[in-house]
Each structure stands twice: as structure tokens, then as C-alpha cells.
XYZ file of C-alpha atoms in Angstrom:
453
model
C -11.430 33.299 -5.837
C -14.271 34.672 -8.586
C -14.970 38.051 -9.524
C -17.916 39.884 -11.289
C -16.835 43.192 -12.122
C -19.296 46.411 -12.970
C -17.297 49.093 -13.611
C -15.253 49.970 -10.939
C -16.996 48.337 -8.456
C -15.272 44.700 -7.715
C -16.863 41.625 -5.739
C -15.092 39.371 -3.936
C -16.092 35.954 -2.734
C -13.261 34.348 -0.920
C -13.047 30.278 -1.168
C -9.984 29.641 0.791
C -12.075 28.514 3.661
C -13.926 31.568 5.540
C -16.738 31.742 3.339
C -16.193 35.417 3.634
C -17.771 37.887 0.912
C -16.867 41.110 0.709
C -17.032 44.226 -1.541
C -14.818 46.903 -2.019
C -14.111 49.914 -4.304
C -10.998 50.910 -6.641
C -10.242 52.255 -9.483
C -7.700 50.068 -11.099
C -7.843 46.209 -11.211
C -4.950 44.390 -10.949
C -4.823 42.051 -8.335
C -2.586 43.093 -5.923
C -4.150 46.591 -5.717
C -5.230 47.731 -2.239
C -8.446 48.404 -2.354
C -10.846 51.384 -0.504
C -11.948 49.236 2.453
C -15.618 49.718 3.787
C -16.402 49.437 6.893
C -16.689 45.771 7.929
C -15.454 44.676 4.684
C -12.024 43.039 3.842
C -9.583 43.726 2.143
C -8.998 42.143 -1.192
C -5.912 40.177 -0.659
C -3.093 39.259 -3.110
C -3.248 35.867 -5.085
C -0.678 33.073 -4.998
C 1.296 33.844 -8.244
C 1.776 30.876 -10.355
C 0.964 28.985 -7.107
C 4.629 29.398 -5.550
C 3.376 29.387 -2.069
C 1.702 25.925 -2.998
C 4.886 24.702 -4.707
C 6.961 25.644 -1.706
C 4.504 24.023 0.967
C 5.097 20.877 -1.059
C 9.109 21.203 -1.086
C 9.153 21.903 2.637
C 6.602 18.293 3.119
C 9.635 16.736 0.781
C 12.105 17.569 3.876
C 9.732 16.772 6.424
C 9.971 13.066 5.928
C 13.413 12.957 4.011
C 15.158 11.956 6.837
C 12.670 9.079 7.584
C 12.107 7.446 4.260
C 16.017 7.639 3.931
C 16.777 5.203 7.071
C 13.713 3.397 6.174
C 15.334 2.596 2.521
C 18.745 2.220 3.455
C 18.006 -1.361 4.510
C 21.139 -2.943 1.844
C 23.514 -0.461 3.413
C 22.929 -1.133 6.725
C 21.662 -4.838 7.217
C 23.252 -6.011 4.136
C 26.678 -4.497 5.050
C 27.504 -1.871 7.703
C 25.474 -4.593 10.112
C 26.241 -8.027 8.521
C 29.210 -8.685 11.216
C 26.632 -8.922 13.431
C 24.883 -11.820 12.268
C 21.452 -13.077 13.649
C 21.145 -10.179 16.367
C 18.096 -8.710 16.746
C 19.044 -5.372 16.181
C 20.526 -6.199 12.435
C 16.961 -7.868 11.702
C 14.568 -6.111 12.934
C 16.557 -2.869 12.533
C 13.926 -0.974 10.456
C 11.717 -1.494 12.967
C 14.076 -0.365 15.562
C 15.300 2.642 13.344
C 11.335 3.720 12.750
C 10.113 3.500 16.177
C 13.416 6.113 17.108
C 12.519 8.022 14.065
C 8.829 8.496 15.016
C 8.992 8.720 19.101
C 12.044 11.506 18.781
C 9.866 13.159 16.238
C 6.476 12.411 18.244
C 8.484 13.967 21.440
C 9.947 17.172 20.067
C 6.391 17.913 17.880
C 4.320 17.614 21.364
C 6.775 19.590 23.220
C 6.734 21.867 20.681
C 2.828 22.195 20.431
C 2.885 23.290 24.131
C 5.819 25.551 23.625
C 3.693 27.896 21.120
C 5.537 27.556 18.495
C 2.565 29.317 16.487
C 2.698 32.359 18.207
C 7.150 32.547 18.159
C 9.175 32.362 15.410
C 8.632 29.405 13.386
C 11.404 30.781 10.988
C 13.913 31.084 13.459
C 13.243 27.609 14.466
C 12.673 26.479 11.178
C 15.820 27.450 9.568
C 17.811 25.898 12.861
C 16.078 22.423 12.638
C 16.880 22.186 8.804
C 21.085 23.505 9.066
C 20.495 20.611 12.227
C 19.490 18.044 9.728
C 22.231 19.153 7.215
C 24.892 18.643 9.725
C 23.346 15.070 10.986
C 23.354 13.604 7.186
C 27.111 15.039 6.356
C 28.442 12.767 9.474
C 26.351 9.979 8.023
C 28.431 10.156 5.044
C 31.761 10.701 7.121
C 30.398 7.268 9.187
C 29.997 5.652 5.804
C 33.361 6.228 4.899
C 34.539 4.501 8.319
C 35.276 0.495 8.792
C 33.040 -0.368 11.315
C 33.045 -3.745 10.714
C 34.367 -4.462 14.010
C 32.338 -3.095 16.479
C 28.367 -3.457 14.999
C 26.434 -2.719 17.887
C 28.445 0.812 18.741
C 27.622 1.582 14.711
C 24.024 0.199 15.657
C 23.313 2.734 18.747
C 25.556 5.630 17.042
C 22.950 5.435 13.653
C 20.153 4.996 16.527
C 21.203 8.409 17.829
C 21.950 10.435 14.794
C 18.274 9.082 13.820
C 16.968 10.272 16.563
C 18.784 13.842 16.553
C 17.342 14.572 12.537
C 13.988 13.082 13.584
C 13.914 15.792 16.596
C 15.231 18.552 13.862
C 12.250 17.045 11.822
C 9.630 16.789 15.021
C 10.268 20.645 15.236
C 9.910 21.042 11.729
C 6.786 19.629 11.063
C 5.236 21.293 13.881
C 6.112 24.521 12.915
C 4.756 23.841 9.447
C 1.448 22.176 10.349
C 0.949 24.769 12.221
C 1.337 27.958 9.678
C -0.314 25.574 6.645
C -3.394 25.372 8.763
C -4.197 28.682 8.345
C -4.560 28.837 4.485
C -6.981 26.598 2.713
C -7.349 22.666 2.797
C -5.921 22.521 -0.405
C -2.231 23.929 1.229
C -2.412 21.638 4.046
C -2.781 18.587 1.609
C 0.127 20.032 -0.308
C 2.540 19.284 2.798
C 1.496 15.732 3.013
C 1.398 15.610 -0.746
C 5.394 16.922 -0.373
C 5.599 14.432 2.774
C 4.287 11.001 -0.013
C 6.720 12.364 -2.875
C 9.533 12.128 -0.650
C 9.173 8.478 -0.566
C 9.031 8.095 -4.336
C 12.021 10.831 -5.047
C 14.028 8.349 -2.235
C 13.478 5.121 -4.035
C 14.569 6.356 -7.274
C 17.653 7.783 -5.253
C 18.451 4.253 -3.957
C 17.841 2.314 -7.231
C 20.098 5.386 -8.575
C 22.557 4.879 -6.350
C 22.861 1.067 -6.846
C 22.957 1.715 -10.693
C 25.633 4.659 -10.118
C 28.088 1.876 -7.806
C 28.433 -1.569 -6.980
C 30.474 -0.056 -4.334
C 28.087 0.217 -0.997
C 30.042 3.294 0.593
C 29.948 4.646 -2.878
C 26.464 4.381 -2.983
C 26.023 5.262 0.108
C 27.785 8.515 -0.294
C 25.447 9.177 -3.726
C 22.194 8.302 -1.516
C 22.972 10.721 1.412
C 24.900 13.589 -0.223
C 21.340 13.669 -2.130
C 19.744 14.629 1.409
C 21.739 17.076 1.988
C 20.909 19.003 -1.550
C 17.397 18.078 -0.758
C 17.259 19.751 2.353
C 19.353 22.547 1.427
C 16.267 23.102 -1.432
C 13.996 23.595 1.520
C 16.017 26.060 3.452
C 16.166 28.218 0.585
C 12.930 27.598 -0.528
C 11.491 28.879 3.587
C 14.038 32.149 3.336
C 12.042 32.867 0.499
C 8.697 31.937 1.490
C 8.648 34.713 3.881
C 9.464 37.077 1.483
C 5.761 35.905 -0.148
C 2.703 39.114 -0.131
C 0.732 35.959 -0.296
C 1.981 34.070 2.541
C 2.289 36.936 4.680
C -1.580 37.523 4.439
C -2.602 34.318 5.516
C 0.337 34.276 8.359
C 2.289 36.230 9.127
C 0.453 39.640 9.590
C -2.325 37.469 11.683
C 0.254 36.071 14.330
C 3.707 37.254 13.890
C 3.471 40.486 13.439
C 1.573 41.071 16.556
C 4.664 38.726 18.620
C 7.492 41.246 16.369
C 5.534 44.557 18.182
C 5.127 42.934 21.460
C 1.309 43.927 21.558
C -0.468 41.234 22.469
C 0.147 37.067 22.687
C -1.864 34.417 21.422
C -3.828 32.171 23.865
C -4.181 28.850 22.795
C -7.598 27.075 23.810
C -5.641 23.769 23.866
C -8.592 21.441 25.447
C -11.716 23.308 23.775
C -9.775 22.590 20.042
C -9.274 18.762 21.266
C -12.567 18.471 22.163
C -14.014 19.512 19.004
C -12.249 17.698 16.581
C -11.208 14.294 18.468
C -12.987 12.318 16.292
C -10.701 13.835 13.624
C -7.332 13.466 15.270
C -8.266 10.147 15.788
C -9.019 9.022 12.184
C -5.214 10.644 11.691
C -3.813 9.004 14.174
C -5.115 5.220 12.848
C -4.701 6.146 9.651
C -0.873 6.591 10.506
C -0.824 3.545 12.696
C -2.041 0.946 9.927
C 0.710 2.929 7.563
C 3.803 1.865 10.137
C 2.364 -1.543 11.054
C 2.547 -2.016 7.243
C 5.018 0.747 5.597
C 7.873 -0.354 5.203
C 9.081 -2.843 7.413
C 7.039 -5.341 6.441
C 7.059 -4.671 2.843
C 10.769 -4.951 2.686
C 10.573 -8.223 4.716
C 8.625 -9.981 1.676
C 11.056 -11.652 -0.477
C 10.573 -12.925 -4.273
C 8.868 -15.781 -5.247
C 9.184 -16.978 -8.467
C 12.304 -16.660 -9.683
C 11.268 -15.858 -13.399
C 9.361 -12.842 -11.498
C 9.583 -9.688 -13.897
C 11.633 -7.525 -11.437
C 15.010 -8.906 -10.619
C 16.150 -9.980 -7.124
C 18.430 -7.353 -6.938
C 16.091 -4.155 -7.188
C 12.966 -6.670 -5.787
C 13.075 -4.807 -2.504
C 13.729 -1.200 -3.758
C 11.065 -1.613 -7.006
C 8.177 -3.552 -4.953
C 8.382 -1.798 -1.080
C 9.835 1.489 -1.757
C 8.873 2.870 -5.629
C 5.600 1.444 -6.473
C 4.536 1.922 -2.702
C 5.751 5.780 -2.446
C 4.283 5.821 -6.809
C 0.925 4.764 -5.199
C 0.820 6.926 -2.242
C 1.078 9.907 -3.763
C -1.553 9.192 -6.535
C -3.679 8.215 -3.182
C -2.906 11.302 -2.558
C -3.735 13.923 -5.185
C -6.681 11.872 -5.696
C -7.951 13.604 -2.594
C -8.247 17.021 -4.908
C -10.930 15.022 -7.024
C -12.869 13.386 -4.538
C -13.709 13.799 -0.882
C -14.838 10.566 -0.305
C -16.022 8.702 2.265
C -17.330 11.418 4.657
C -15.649 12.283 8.020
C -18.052 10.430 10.046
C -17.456 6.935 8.450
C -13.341 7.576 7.232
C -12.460 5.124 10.630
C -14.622 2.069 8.976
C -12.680 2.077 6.016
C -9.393 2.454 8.198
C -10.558 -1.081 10.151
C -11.072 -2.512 6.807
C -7.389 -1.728 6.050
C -6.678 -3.479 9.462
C -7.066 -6.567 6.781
C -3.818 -6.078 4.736
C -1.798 -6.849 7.972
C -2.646 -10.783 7.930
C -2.943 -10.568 4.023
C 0.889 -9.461 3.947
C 2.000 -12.061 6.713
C 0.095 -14.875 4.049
C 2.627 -13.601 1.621
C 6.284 -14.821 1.642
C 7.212 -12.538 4.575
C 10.196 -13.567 6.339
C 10.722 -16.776 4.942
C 14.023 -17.682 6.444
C 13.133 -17.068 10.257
C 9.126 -17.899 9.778
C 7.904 -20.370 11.932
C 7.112 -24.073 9.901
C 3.768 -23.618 11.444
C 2.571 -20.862 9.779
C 2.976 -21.727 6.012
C 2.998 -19.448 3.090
C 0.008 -18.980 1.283
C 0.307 -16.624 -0.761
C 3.639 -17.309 -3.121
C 2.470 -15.178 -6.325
C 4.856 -12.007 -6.916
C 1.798 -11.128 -8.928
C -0.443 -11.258 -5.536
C 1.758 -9.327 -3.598
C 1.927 -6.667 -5.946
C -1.350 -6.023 -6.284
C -2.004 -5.767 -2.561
C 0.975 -2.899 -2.043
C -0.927 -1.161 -5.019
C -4.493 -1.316 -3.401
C -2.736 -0.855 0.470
C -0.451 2.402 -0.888
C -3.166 3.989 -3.013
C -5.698 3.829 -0.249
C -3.377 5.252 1.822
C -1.995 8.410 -0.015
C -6.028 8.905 -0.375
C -6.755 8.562 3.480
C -3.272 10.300 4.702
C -4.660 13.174 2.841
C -8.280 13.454 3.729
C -7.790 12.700 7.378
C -5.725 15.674 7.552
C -7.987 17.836 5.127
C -10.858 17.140 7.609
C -8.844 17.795 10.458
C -8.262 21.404 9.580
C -12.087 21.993 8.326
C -12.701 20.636 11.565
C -11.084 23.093 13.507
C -13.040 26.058 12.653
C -12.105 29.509 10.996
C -10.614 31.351 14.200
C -7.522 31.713 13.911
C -5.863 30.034 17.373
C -7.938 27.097 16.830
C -6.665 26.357 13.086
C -3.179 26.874 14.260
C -4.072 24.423 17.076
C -5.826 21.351 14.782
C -2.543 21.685 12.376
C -0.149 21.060 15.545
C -2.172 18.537 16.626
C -2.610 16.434 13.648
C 1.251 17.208 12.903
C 1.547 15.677 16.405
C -0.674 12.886 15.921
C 0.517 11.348 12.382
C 4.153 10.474 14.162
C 2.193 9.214 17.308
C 0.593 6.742 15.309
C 3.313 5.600 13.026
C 5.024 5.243 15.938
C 2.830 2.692 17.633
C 2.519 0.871 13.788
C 6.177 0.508 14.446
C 5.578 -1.151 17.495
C 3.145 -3.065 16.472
C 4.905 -4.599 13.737
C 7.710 -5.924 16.046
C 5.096 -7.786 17.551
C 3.601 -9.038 14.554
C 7.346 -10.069 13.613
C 7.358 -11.393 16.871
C 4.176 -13.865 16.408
C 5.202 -15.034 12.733
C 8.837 -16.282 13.880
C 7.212 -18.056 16.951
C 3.448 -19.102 16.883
């Protein structure tokens, strides 16, 4: 926001999004004065204070995909022990595949139920604050299962981790939904600050499973470390909302524009579902691919890659945790915040560039990617460590950059009112888990076609 001041007169030109000028009159200046409104003219509103509103945006996007990145990078607990009993079944090696696509399609369900339940115009801190004490409850029985011998009976342990997934990824579905929703109605900048939170989640996981390892040979130990972490994680979040909505700031942008008028029972919101669609399909669908070249990629196949050369800098040991999950998650969210410095490519051509990322998918299959079940007629190409590396650096960066500005767009694309910005956040919160859902899919396939072409 910039100011030229004359006196005691005081213009205002307001840059988080509505191009809105405005001049008003008062007689002292500190910011959070309310000022003589003219006719016609707004208000001047207060300022985010050391930028807590932003820092808190980015917690909550921490929580949003703390349950996912967790399963994702558990893959030592569970493949390497809780499911080695279980041998060669599919479900112990292809189980982050399996545990992603119930991840994504519980969260995909609950977030589209949720868009068409208004969860705009209710009480997203009622059903906010339930989701997250949902999520606490799921991860403490994950560390009571972890506790537990299971060793003889796999596949119940296999469908009872399949359904806790599931119930943290609904918590999560209604969540994100609820948070897409109020960020879109601040500026671009807060909406990036979610996914932002959503990228460093990855990176603050990895270091919690190298940790972990470091902390205990032991793998309930470790275990216990990694998931007792969630739970203070998430706990950080629940506090952080509670307080949130104690925010002059954040009650500006939200909640005196929709709650409010739900709390007096004066009027309810009506959502112009199909006219928002229509106008920024083009944008929902550069999220949606975006998200769908992440999960065909992210992690599953990463963490199916396995070392090449032995005298490889990065030990065996951490090869997994260091290559797939920390300089991945490192990457994304530089990606990311490079978004901040430049909004580049434009809207229009953001889907070419996604196709050209279609071409890390064969690149990472040339790698050493599943050597033990690959099929002798499709040989490894590509055996440098050094090789593989640098694509995961070029794939992750590009990504944090495009998982940002897809959504950015999104939200400039749905307009200043304010039904239809609280519509184009649900739907692209909707849309990202679509798509990483079908990139889980997809890589099954693509699993599929390597072990058998």
C-alpha cells in the first residue's frame, strides 16, 4: 500500500488486488486509525503487522500436506519393516502408490463435497479446528500401531494404514478447502503463501526422517520420533487458526465480507458455481496438470531410483531420504518463492511448458528405476547418480515455480467480486488433489509397463 500525505489529507492506493483508490480524511495517522469515510470511498483498512497473517497462511499450508508427505516418506518404516513379512505382494511394492492415490481421492472427495457444501459462506473455523483435533487423533494411533507387532498379519496392517490415510486425508480435504477458500480473498501474494507452507512441508518432513534415523536405529523408535513430530506440527496450526481470527487484518479481508453477514442471519451467499468455471477453465486446468505431472513423478518414482555407483557421495543409507525427499522438497520451495520475482511464462502459454515436463517421466524410467523387478528388455541408460540428480533439481525447481503460478493465476483469474474469488480458491484447492491423484494413477501404470514391456 503507498501513501502521499498533505497535511491531513491521506491517499490511499490499495495493491492487494482491487485496484481500488480511495481518499479519506483524519486527523491523526497511524495506521489503524478509522478514517472520515466519503461517500463512495473506502475505508482505510489496517495493515498486516510484521506480516503475521502471511506467516500464519504459510503454517496452516505446512499442515495441509503434513499428513501426505509423511506416508509418502515413511517408505523404510513401512516397506522396509512393518510390510517386509509380506514379501513380493503388490501392496508392499507399490504401496506409495497405493497410499497416495487414498491420500489424494479421500482428500479430492471431501474438498469437492465440501465446495458444494458452502463452506465459504459457514464456518470455516468451526470446521477448521474439527478437521485438525481429527488429524491429531489419526497420527497418535499411528504411533500406538507402531508400537504393535504386526508382523503377522501384513495385509490387515496394510488396509488399517490404508484407512487411517484416508480418514487424515478427509480431515485434510476439508482443510484445504476451507483455506483456499478464505486465502482467495486477500492478495495473490497470500494465496502463494499456502502453497509456499504446502512445498516446506516436504522439506521440514525429510529432515524429520533423516532426524529420526540419526536419533534411532530402532524403526518403532524412529517411528515414534517421525510421527509424534506431526502431531506438534499440527498442534502449531490449530493454535496458530484460534489466533488468526483474532487478526484486525484478517477480519477485513474475511471475515466482515462473509461471516459476519452468516453470524446475523441477514443474508446468504449465492455461489455462481458454473459462471466462475467458465471463466477461468483454462486456469483450473493448468492446476490440475501441473499437479498431475507432480504425482506421476513426486515421489513414488523418485524413491524407486536406487544408487548407482557405489562411491556415490551420499550413502546408501540416507540415498532415498537425501535424493527423493530433501533436495526434491529444497527445490520445490525455491520453485516456489521464485514465483515472488518473476511471473513468468504468461497464463496463456503455462500448459506448453507443463507438456514439456511430460519429458522427465521417460527421462526418470532411463534412470536406474526399479532395478530389481525391471524388465531385461528395457535396459538402464542412465546409471550416473550425478544424472539423476540433476534431473530431480531441474523437475522440483520447475515445479515449486509452476505449483505456485498456476494457482496465483487462478485467483487473478477469478475476478474481484467477492463469491467468485471464494469460488476459484475452492476450485483450484479442489483441483490440485484431483490431479495428483490421477499422477498417482498414472504412475502405477508406468510401474506397470517398466516391469513388463
Amino acid at each position: 500500500m503507498t501513501r502521499g500525505r498533505s497535511g491531513t489529507k491521506t491517499m490511499i492506493v490499495d495493491d492487494m488486488g482491487d485496484g481500488i483508490d480511495s481518499v479519506s480524511y483524519s486527523s491523526r495517522t497511524d495506521e489503524t486509525t478509522p478514517l472520515i469515510q466519503l461517500s463512495g470511498v473506502k475505508l482505510q483498512e489496517p495493515t498486516d503487522r510484521y506480516n503475521l497473517v502471511f506467516i500464519t497462511f504459510i503454517i496452516q499450508g505446512v499442515g495441509l500436506t503434513l499428513p501426505w508427505n509423511l506416508f509418502m516418506t515413511a517408505k523404510d518404516y513401512y516397506v522396509g519393516y512393518k510390510l517386509a513379512p509380506a514379501g513380493s505382494a503388490s501392496y508392499r511394492l507399490n504401496f506409495l502408490s497405493y497410499a497416495g492415490i487414498a491420500a489424494m481421492g479421500s482428500n479430492a472427495l471431501l474438498n469437492g463435497v465440501n465446495l458444494f457444501t458452502h463452506c465459504g459462506n459457514g464456518r470455516p473455523t468451526v470446521r477448521t479446528i474439527v478437521s485438525q483435533l481429527g488429524m491429531i487423533i489419526a497420527f497418535v494411533f499411528t504411533i500406538v500401531m507402531a508400537v504393535f507387532d504386526t508382523s503377522t498379519y501384513p495385509q490387515v496392517f496394510f488396509f488399517i494404514t490404508l484407512f487411517t490415510i484416508i480418514f487424515v486425508n478427509m480431515c485434510t480435504g476439508l482443510w484445504a478447502n476451507c483455506m483456499f477458500g478464505i486465502a482467495s480473498h486477500f492478495s495473490k501474494n497470500y494465496v502463494n503463501a499456502v502453497v509456499i507452507g504446502s512445498n516446506l512441508s516436504g522439506l521440514l518432513t525429510a529432515l524429520f526422517v533423516i532426524l529420526s534415523k540419526e536419533g534411532s536405529a530402532d524403526p518403532v523408535i524412529s517411528a515414534i520420533l517421525y510421527f509424534v513430530s506431526a502431531v506438534v506440527i499440527v498442534f502449531m496450526c490449530l493454535i496458530s487458526f484460534i489466533m488468526l481470527n483474532k487478526s484486525e487484518f484478517y477480519k477485513n479481508y474475511y471475515s466482515d465480507k462473509l461471516i459476519q453477514a452468516e453470524d446475523e442471519s441477514t443474508a446468504e451467499m449465492v455461489l455462481p458455481y458454473w459462471k466462475v468455471f467458465k471463466m477461468i477453465w483454462p486456469q483450473l486446468f493448468d492446476v490440475w496438470f501441473q499437479r498431475f505431472v507432480a504425482g506421476a513423478v513426486i515421489p513414488a518414482m523418485l524413491a524407486d531410483v536406487v544408487k548407482s555407483d557405489p562411491n556415490f557421495l551420499i550413502p546408501e543409507y540416507h540415498y532415498t531420504d537425501i535424493m527423493c525427499y530433501l533436495f526434491t522438497n529444497f527445490c520445490i520451495c525455491f520453485g516456489n518463492l521464485f514465483v515472488f520475482f518473476v511471473h513468468k511464462p504468461r497464463s496463456e502459454y503455462v500448459v506448453y511448458f507443463q507438456m514439456v515436463r511430460m519429458l522427465f517421466v521417460p527421462f526418470f524410467v532411463l534412470c536406474n528405476y526399479r532395478p530389481e523387478t525391471r524388465s531385461k528388455n528395457l535396459p538402464v541408460l542412465l546409471k550416473s547418480d550425478w544424472a539423476f540428480l540433476a534431473g530431480v533439481i531441474v523437475f522440483a525447481t520447475t515445479n515449486g515455480h509452476f505449483s505456485g503460478l498456476t494457482m496465483m493465476y487462478s485467483k487473478q483469474a477469478g475476478g474481484n467480486d467477492p463469491a467468485s474469488k471464494l469460488l476459484a480458491g475452492m476450485y483450484t484447492g479442489f483441483l490440485q488433489n484431483f490431479g495428483r491423484c490421477f499422477g498417482l494413477g498414472m504412475n502405477i501404470v508406468i510401474a506397470w509397463i517398466v516391469e513388463n514391456i
